[in-house]
Coordinates of C-alpha atoms in Angstrom, one line a residue:
Chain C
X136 CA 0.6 -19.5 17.2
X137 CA -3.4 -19.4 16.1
X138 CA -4.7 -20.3 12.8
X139 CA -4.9 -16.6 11.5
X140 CA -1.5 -15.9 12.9
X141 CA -0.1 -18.8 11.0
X142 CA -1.9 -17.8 7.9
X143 CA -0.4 -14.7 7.8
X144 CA 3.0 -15.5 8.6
X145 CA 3.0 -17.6 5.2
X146 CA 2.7 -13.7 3.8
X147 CA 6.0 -12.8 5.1
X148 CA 7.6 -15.5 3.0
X149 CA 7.3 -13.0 -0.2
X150 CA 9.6 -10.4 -0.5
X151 CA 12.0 -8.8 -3.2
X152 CA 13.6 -11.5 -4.5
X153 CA 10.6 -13.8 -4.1
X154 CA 7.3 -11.7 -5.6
X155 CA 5.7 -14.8 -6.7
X156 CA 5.7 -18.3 -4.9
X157 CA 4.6 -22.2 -5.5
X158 CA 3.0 -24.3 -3.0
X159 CA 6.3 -26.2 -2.7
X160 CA 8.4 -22.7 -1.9
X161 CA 5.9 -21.6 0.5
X162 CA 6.0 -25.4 2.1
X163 CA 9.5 -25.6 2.5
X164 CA 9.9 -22.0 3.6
X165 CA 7.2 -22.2 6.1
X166 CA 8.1 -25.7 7.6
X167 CA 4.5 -26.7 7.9
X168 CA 2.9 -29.2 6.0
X169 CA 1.6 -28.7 2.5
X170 CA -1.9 -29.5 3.1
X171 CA -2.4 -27.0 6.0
X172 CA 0.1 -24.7 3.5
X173 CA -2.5 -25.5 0.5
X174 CA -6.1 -24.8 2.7
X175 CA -4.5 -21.3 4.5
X176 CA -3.7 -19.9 1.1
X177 CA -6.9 -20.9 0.0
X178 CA -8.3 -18.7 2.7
X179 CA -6.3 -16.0 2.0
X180 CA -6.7 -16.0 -2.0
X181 CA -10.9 -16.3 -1.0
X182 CA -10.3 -12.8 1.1
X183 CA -7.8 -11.6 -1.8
X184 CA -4.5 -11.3 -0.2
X185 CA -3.2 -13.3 -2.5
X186 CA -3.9 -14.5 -6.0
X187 CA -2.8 -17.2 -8.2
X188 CA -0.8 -16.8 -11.6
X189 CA 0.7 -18.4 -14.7
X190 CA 0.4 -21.9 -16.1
X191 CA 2.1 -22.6 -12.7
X192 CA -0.5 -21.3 -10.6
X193 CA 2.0 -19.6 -8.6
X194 CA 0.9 -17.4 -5.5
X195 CA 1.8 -13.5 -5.5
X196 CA -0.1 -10.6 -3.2
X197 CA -3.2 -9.6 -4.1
X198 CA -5.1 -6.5 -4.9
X199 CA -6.5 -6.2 -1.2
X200 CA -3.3 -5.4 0.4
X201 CA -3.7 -2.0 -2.0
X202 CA -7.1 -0.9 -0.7
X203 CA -5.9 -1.6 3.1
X204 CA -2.5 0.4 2.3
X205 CA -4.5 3.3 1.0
X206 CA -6.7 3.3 4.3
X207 CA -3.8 2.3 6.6
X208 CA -2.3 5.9 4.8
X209 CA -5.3 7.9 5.2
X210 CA -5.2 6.8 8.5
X211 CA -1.5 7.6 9.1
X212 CA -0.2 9.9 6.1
X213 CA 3.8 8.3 5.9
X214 CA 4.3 8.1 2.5
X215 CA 2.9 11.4 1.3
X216 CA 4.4 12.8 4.3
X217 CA 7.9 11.3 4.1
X218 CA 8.0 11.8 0.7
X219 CA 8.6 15.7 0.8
X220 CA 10.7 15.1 3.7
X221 CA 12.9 12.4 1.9
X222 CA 13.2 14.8 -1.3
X223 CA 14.6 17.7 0.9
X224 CA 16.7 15.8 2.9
X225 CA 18.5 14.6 -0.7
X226 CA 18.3 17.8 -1.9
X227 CA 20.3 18.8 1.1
X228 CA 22.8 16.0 1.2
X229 CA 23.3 15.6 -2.1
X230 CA 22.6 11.8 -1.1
X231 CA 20.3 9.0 -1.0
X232 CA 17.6 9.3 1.4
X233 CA 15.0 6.0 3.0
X234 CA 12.4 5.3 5.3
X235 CA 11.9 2.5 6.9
X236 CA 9.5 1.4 9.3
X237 CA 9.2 -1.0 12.5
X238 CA 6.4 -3.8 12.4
X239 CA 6.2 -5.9 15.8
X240 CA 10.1 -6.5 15.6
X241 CA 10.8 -6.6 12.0
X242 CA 12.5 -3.4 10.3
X243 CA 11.9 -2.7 6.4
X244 CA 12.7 -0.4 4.2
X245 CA 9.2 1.8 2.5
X246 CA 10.5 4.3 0.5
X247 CA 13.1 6.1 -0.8
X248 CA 14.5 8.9 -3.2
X249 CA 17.4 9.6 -5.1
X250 CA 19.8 12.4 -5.7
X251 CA 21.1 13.3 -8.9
X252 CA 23.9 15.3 -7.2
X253 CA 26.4 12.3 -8.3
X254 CA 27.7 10.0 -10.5
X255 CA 27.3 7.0 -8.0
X256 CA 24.5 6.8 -5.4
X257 CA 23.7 4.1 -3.0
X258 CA 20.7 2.2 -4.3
X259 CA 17.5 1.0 -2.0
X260 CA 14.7 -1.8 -2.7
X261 CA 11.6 -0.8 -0.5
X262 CA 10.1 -3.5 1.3
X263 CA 13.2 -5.2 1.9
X264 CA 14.2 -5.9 5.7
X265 CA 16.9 -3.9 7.4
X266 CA 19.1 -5.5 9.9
X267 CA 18.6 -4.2 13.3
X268 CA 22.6 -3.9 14.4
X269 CA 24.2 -3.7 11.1
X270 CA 22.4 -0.5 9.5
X271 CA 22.1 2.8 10.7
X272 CA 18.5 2.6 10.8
X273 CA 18.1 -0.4 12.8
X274 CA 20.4 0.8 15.2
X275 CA 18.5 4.3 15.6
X276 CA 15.8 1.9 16.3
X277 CA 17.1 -0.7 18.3
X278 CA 18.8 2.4 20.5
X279 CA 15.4 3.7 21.8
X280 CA 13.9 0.0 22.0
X281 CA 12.2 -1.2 25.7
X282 CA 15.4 -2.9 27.6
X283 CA 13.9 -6.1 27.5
X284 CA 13.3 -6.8 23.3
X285 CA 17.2 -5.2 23.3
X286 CA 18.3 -7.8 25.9
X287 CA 16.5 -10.6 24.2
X288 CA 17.7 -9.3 20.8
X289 CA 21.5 -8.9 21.4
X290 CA 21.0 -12.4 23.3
X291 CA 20.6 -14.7 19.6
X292 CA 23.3 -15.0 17.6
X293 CA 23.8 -12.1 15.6
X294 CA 24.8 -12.5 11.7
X295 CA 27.9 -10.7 10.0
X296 CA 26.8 -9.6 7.3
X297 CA 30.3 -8.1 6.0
X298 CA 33.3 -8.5 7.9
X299 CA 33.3 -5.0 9.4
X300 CA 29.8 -6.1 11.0
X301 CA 30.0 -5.6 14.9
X302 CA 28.2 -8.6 16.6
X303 CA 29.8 -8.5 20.0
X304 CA 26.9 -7.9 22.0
X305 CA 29.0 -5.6 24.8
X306 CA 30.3 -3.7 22.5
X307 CA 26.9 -2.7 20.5
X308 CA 25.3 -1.7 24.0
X309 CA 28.3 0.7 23.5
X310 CA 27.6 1.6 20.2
X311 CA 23.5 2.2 21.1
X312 CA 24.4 4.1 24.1
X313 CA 26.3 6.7 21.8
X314 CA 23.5 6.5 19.6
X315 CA 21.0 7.5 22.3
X316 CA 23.4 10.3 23.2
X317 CA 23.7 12.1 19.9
X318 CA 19.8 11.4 19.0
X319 CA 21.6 9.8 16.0
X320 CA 23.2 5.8 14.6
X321 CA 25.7 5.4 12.3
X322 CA 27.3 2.5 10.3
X323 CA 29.9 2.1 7.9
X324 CA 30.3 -1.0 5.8
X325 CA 28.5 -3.4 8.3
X326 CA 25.4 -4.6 6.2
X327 CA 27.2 -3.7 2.7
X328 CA 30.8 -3.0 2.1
X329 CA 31.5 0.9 0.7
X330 CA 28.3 2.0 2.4
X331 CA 27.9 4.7 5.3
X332 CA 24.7 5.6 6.5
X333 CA 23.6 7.7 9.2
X334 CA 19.7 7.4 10.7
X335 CA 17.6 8.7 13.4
X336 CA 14.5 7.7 14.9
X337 CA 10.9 8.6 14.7
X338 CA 8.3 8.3 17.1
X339 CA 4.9 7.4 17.2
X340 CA 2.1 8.8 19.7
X341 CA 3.2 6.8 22.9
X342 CA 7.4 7.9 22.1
X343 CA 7.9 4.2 20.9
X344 CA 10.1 4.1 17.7
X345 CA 7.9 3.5 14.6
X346 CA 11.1 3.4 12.6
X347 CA 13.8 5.4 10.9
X348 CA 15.0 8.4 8.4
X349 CA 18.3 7.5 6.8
X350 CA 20.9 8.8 4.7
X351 CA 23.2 6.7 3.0
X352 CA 26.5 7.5 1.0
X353 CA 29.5 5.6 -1.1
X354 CA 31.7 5.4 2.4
X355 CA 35.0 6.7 -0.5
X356 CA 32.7 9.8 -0.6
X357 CA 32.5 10.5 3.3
X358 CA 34.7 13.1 5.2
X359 CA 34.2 14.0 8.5
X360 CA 32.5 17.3 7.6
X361 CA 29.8 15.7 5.5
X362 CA 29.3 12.9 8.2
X363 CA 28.8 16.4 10.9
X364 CA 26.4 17.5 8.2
X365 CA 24.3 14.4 7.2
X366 CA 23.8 13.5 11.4
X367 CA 22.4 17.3 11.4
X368 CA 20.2 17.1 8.7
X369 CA 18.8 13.7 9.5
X370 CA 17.8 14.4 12.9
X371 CA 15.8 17.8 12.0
X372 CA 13.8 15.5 9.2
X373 CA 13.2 12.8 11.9
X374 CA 12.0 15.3 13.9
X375 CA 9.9 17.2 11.3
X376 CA 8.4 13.8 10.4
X377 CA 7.6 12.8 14.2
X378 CA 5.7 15.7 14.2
X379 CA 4.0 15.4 11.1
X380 CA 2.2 12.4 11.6
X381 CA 1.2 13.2 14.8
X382 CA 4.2 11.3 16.9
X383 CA 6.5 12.3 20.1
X384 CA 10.4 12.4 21.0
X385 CA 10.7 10.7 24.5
X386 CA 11.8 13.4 27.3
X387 CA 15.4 12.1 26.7
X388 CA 16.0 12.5 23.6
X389 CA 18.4 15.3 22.0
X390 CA 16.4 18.1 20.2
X391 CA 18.6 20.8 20.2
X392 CA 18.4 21.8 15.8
X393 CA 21.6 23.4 14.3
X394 CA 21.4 27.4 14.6
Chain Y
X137 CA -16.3 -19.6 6.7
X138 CA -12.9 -20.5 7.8
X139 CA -10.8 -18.6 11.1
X140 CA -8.5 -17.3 8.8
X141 CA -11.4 -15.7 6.8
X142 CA -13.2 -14.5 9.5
X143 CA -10.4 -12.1 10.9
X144 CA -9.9 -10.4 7.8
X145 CA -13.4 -9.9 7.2
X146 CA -13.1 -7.7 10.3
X147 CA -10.7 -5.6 8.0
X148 CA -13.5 -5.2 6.2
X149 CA -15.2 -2.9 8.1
X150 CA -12.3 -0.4 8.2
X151 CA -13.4 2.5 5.3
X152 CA -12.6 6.1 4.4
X153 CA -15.2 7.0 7.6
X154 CA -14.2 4.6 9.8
X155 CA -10.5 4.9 9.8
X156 CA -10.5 3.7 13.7
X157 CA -13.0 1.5 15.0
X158 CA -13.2 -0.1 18.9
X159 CA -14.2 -3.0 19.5
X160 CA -17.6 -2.4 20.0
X161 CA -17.8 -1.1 17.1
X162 CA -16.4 -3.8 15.1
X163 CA -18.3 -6.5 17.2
X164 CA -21.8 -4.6 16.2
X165 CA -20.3 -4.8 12.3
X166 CA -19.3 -7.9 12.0
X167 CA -22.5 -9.4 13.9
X168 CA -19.5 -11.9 16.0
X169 CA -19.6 -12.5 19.8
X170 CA -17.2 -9.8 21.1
X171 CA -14.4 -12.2 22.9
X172 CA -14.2 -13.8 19.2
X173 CA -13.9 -10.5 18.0
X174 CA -11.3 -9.8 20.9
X175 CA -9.1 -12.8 20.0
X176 CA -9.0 -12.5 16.5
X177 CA -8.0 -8.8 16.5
X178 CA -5.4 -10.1 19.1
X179 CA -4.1 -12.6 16.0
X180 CA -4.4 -9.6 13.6
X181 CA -2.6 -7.0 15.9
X182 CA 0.1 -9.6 16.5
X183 CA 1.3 -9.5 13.2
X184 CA 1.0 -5.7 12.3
X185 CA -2.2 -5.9 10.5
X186 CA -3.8 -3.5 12.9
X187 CA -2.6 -1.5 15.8
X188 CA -4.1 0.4 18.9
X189 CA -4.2 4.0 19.4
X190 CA -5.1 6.5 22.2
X191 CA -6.9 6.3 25.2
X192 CA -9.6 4.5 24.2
X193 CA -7.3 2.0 22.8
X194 CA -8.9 2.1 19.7
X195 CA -8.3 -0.3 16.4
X196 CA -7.1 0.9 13.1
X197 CA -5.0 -0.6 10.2
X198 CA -1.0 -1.3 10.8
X199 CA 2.1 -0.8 9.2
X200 CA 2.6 -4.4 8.1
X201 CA -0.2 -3.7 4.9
X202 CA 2.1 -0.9 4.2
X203 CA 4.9 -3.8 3.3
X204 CA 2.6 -6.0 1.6
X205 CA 1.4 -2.9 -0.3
X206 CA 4.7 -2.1 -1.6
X207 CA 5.8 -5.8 -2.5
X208 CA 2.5 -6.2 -4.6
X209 CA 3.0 -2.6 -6.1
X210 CA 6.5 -4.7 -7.1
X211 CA 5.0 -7.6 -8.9
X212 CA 1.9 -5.8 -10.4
X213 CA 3.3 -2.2 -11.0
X214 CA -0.4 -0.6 -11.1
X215 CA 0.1 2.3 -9.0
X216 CA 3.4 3.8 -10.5
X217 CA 2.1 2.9 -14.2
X218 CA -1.6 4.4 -13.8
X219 CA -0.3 7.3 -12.3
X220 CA 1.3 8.6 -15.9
X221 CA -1.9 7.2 -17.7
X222 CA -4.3 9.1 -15.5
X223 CA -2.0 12.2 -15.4
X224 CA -2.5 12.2 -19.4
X225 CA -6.0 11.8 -19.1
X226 CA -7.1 14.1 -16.9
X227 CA -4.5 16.8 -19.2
X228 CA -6.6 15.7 -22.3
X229 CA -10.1 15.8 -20.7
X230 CA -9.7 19.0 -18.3
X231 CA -11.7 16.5 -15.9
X232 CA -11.1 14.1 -13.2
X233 CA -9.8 10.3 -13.3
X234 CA -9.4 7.9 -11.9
X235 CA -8.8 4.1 -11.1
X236 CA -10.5 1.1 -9.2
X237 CA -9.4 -2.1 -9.0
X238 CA -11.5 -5.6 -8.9
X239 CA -11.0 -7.8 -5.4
X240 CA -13.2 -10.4 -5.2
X241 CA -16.8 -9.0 -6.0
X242 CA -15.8 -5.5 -4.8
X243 CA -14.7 -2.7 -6.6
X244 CA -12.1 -0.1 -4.5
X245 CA -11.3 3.3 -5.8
X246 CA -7.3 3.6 -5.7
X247 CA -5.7 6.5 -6.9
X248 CA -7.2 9.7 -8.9
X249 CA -5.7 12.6 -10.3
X250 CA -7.3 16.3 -10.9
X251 CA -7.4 18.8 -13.7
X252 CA -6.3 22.5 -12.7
X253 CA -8.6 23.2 -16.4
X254 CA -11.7 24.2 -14.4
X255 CA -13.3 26.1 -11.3
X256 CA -15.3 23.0 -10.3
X257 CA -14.2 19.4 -10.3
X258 CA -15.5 15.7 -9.3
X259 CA -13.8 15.3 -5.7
X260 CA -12.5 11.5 -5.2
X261 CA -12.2 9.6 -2.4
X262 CA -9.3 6.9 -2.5
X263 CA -10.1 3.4 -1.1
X264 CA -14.0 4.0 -1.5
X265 CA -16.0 1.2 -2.2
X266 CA -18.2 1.7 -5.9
X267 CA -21.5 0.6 -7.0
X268 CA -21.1 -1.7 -9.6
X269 CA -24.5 -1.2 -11.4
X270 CA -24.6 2.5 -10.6
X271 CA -21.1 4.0 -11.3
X272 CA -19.5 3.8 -15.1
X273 CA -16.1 1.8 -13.6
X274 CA -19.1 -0.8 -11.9
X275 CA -20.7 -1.2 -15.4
X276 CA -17.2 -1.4 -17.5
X277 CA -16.0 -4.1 -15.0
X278 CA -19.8 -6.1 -14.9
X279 CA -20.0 -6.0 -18.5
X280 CA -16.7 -8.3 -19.2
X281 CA -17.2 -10.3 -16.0
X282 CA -18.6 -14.1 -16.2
X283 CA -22.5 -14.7 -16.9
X284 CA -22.5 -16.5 -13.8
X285 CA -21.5 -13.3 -11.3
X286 CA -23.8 -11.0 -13.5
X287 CA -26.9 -12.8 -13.2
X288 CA -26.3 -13.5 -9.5
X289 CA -25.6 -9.8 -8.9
X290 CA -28.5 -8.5 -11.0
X291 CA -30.7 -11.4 -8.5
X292 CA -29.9 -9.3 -5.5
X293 CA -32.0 -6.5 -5.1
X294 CA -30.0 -3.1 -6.1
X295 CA -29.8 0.0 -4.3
X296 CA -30.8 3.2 -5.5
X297 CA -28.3 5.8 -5.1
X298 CA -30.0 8.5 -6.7
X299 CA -33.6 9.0 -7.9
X300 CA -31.7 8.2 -11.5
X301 CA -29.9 4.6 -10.5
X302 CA -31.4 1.9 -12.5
X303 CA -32.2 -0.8 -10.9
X304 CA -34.6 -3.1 -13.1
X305 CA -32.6 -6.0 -14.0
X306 CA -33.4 -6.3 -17.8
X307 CA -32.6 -2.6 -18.2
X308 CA -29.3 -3.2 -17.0
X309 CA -28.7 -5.7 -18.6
X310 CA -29.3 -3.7 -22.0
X311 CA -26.9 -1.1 -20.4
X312 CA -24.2 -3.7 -20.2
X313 CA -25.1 -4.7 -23.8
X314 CA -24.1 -1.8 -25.0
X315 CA -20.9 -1.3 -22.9
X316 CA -19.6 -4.1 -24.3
X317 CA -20.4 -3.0 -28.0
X318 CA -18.7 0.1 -27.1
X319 CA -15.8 -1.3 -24.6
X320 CA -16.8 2.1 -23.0
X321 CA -19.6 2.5 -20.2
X322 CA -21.1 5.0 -19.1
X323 CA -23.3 6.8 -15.7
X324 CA -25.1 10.1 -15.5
X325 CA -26.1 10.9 -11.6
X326 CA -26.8 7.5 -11.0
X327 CA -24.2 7.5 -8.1
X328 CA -24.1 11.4 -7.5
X329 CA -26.3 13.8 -8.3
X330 CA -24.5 16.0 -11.1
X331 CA -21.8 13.2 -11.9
X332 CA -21.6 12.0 -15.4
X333 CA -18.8 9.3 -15.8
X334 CA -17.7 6.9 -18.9
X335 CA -15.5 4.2 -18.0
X336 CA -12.8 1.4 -19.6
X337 CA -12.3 -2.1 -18.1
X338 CA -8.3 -2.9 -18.0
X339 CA -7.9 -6.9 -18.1
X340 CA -5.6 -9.2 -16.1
X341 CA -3.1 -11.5 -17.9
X342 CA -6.2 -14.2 -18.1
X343 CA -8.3 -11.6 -20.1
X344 CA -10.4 -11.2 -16.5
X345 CA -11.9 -7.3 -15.8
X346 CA -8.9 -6.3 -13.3
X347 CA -10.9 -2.9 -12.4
X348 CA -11.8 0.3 -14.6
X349 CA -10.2 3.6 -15.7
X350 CA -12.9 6.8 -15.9
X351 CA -12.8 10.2 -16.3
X352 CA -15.8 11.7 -14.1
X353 CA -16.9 15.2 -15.1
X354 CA -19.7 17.6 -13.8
X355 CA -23.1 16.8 -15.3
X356 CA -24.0 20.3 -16.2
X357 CA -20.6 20.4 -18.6
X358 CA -21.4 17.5 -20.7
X359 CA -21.7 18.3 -24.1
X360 CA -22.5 14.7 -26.6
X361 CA -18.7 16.2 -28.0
X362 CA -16.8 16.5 -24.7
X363 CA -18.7 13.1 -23.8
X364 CA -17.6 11.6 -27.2
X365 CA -14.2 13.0 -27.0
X366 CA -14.1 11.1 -23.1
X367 CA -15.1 8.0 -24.3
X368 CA -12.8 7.8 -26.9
X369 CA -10.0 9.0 -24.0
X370 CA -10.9 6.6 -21.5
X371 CA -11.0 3.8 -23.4
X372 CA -7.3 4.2 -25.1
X373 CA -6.1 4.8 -21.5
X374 CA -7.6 1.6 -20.5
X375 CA -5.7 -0.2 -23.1
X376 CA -2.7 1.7 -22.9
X377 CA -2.9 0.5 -18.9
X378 CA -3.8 -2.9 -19.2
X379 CA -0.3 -3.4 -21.8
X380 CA 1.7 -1.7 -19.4
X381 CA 0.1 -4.3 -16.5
X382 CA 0.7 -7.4 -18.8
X383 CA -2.8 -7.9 -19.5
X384 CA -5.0 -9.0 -22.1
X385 CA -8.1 -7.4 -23.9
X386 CA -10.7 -10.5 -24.6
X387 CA -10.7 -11.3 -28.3
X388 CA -14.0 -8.8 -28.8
X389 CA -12.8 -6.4 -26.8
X390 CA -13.4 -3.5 -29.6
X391 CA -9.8 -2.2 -30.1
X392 CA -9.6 0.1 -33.0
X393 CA -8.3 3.4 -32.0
X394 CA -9.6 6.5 -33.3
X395 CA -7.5 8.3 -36.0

């Protein structure tokens, strides 16, 4: 790994539950020593990336990561986007809808919205990584994935993150081939117990996945009719949003909309 | 300058006209040999800060700022509270607002918000760098930032934007003077032609200038009332902001809000 690579991996050591980080968290969590840990930050607070805080002096992101975010979306128009595509795909559902996108081979949640439909709703944190073969998302992602990242992927151990989790590496071939065949993945109580989801792919220029459109529901709520009707509706938003930021279905997949 | 530094100053060079950039092009902006420039947009691509695109394989920003962006937006709300504040502003003025925030030495336009009330409005760019001596949200953030940074700034010589930009040192500095006797600050087409801005610095939890809120209104519609009226707008939008942001107005920050 080069210097800058390393410097930036420190980066990925923030995240929901930890906004704001000493040198001693960032050490441990790192596993590199603390005076290479102590000079990279310093790099990164001189470019503001991140900034110091508090009588602690703890590290937290800094404003720079804003002004790169509002060029990066300029650039590539998601989030305004997505967001009218989220909102009718809640209205329509009656359910909570999410975003998420793929970076090298990390999924994460960006953005979501809520439906006031019911009294219960499942709840999202963006910025908060998805599992790959335990959500619905990382599955619609990980079912149009090049052969070999699947191969390498399904080759680690692969965590349980409930005990309805399927980590049996034949068997979620099984379950991605299906997915690749409907142009749709599904999961039920495999990254959180009592929650079903349903997600499809979208596509960037070159038809590589860029990440996923999801709905998710209290599984007690789910029939069989719904489920028909949530797979429909989150395909034609995948699609829609494919083609709204300027993406591509490979030749394969299933396009066919709902009369 | 260390490695680390020297591949995110190539960010740098990405702005609201260069959204894309080869390498070329970034080699000729950053004045680096072009294998450097190679490598170190190899490190950068590696981890999702940047990303090629079409034939020509060209560079522009990645997805992984769009994860940073969103865990920052979680420790330092700024986007989701401003958006309110400037939404009230721009319904009391009838004019445009907006916000920038401080990195480093650099001031960054980051989110804006229009009035319907009239025919003709300031258009604003998002992610636009501003002149600190010649736009009002430059002045409000120069005139509450250390002696030290002013009188280096005022050393360099300043560019003149518009036949109206001040750019003699001691006349700025009375400018400044008087911002900070007023906590507002103010700009008539010294960036634009036909621009008239006043501006409010909003403070970071050390009492530091964390950016600027204005309202930016057509020259020609000016009145000393509408201008009076702005000021006194602006500046209890600042305050209200920097609360909401867990900041801290320096002790002579002049407070008192009109009846």
């Amino acid at each position: 790994m080069g210097t800058v690579a390393k410097a930036l991996s420190l980066l990925t050591h923030f995240n929901q539950t930890r906004l704001e980080m000493g040198l001693s968290d960032i050490t441990r969590a790192s596993g590199m020593n603390k005076a290479t840990v102590f000079r990279l930050m310093g790099e990164l607070q001189a470019c503001g990336f991140v900034e110091q805080v508090g009588n602690d002096r703890a590290y937290r992101l800094g404003p720079e990561v804003l002004r790169l975010a509002a060029l990066r979306e300029k650039a590539v128009p998601i989030l305004s986007v997505s967001r009218d595509v989220l909102k009718d795909l809640c209205d329509l559902t009656g359910e909570t809808s999410h975003l998420s996108i793929l970076r090298g081979r990390e999924l994460t949640s960006l953005i979501h919205e809520y439906s006031p439909r019911h009294a219960t709703r499942v709840m999202m944190e963006d910025a908060e990584v998805l599992s790959l073969h335990a959500t619905a998302s990382g599955l619609a992602v990980l079912a149009y994935s090049d052969a070999e990242f699947v191969d390498e992927f399904l080759a680690t151990p692969l965590v349980g993150h409930t005990k309805r989790t399927e980590t049996n590496p034949e068997k979620l071939r099984q379950v991605l081939s299906n997915a690749r065949a409907n142009g749709v993945a599904e999961s039920a109580n495999a990254f959180e117990l009592d929650v079903h989801s349903l997600a499809a792919p979208i596509f960037d220029a070159e038809q590589n996945p860029a990440g996923a459109i999801a709905v998710a529901a209290p599984a007690s709520r789910m029939t069989p009719q719904k489920r028909d009707r949530i797979a429909e509706a989150v395909k034609e938003a995948a699609l829609e949003l494919t083609q709204k930021i300027g993406g591509f279905c490979p030749a394969d997949y299933p396009q066919e909309r709902a009369a």
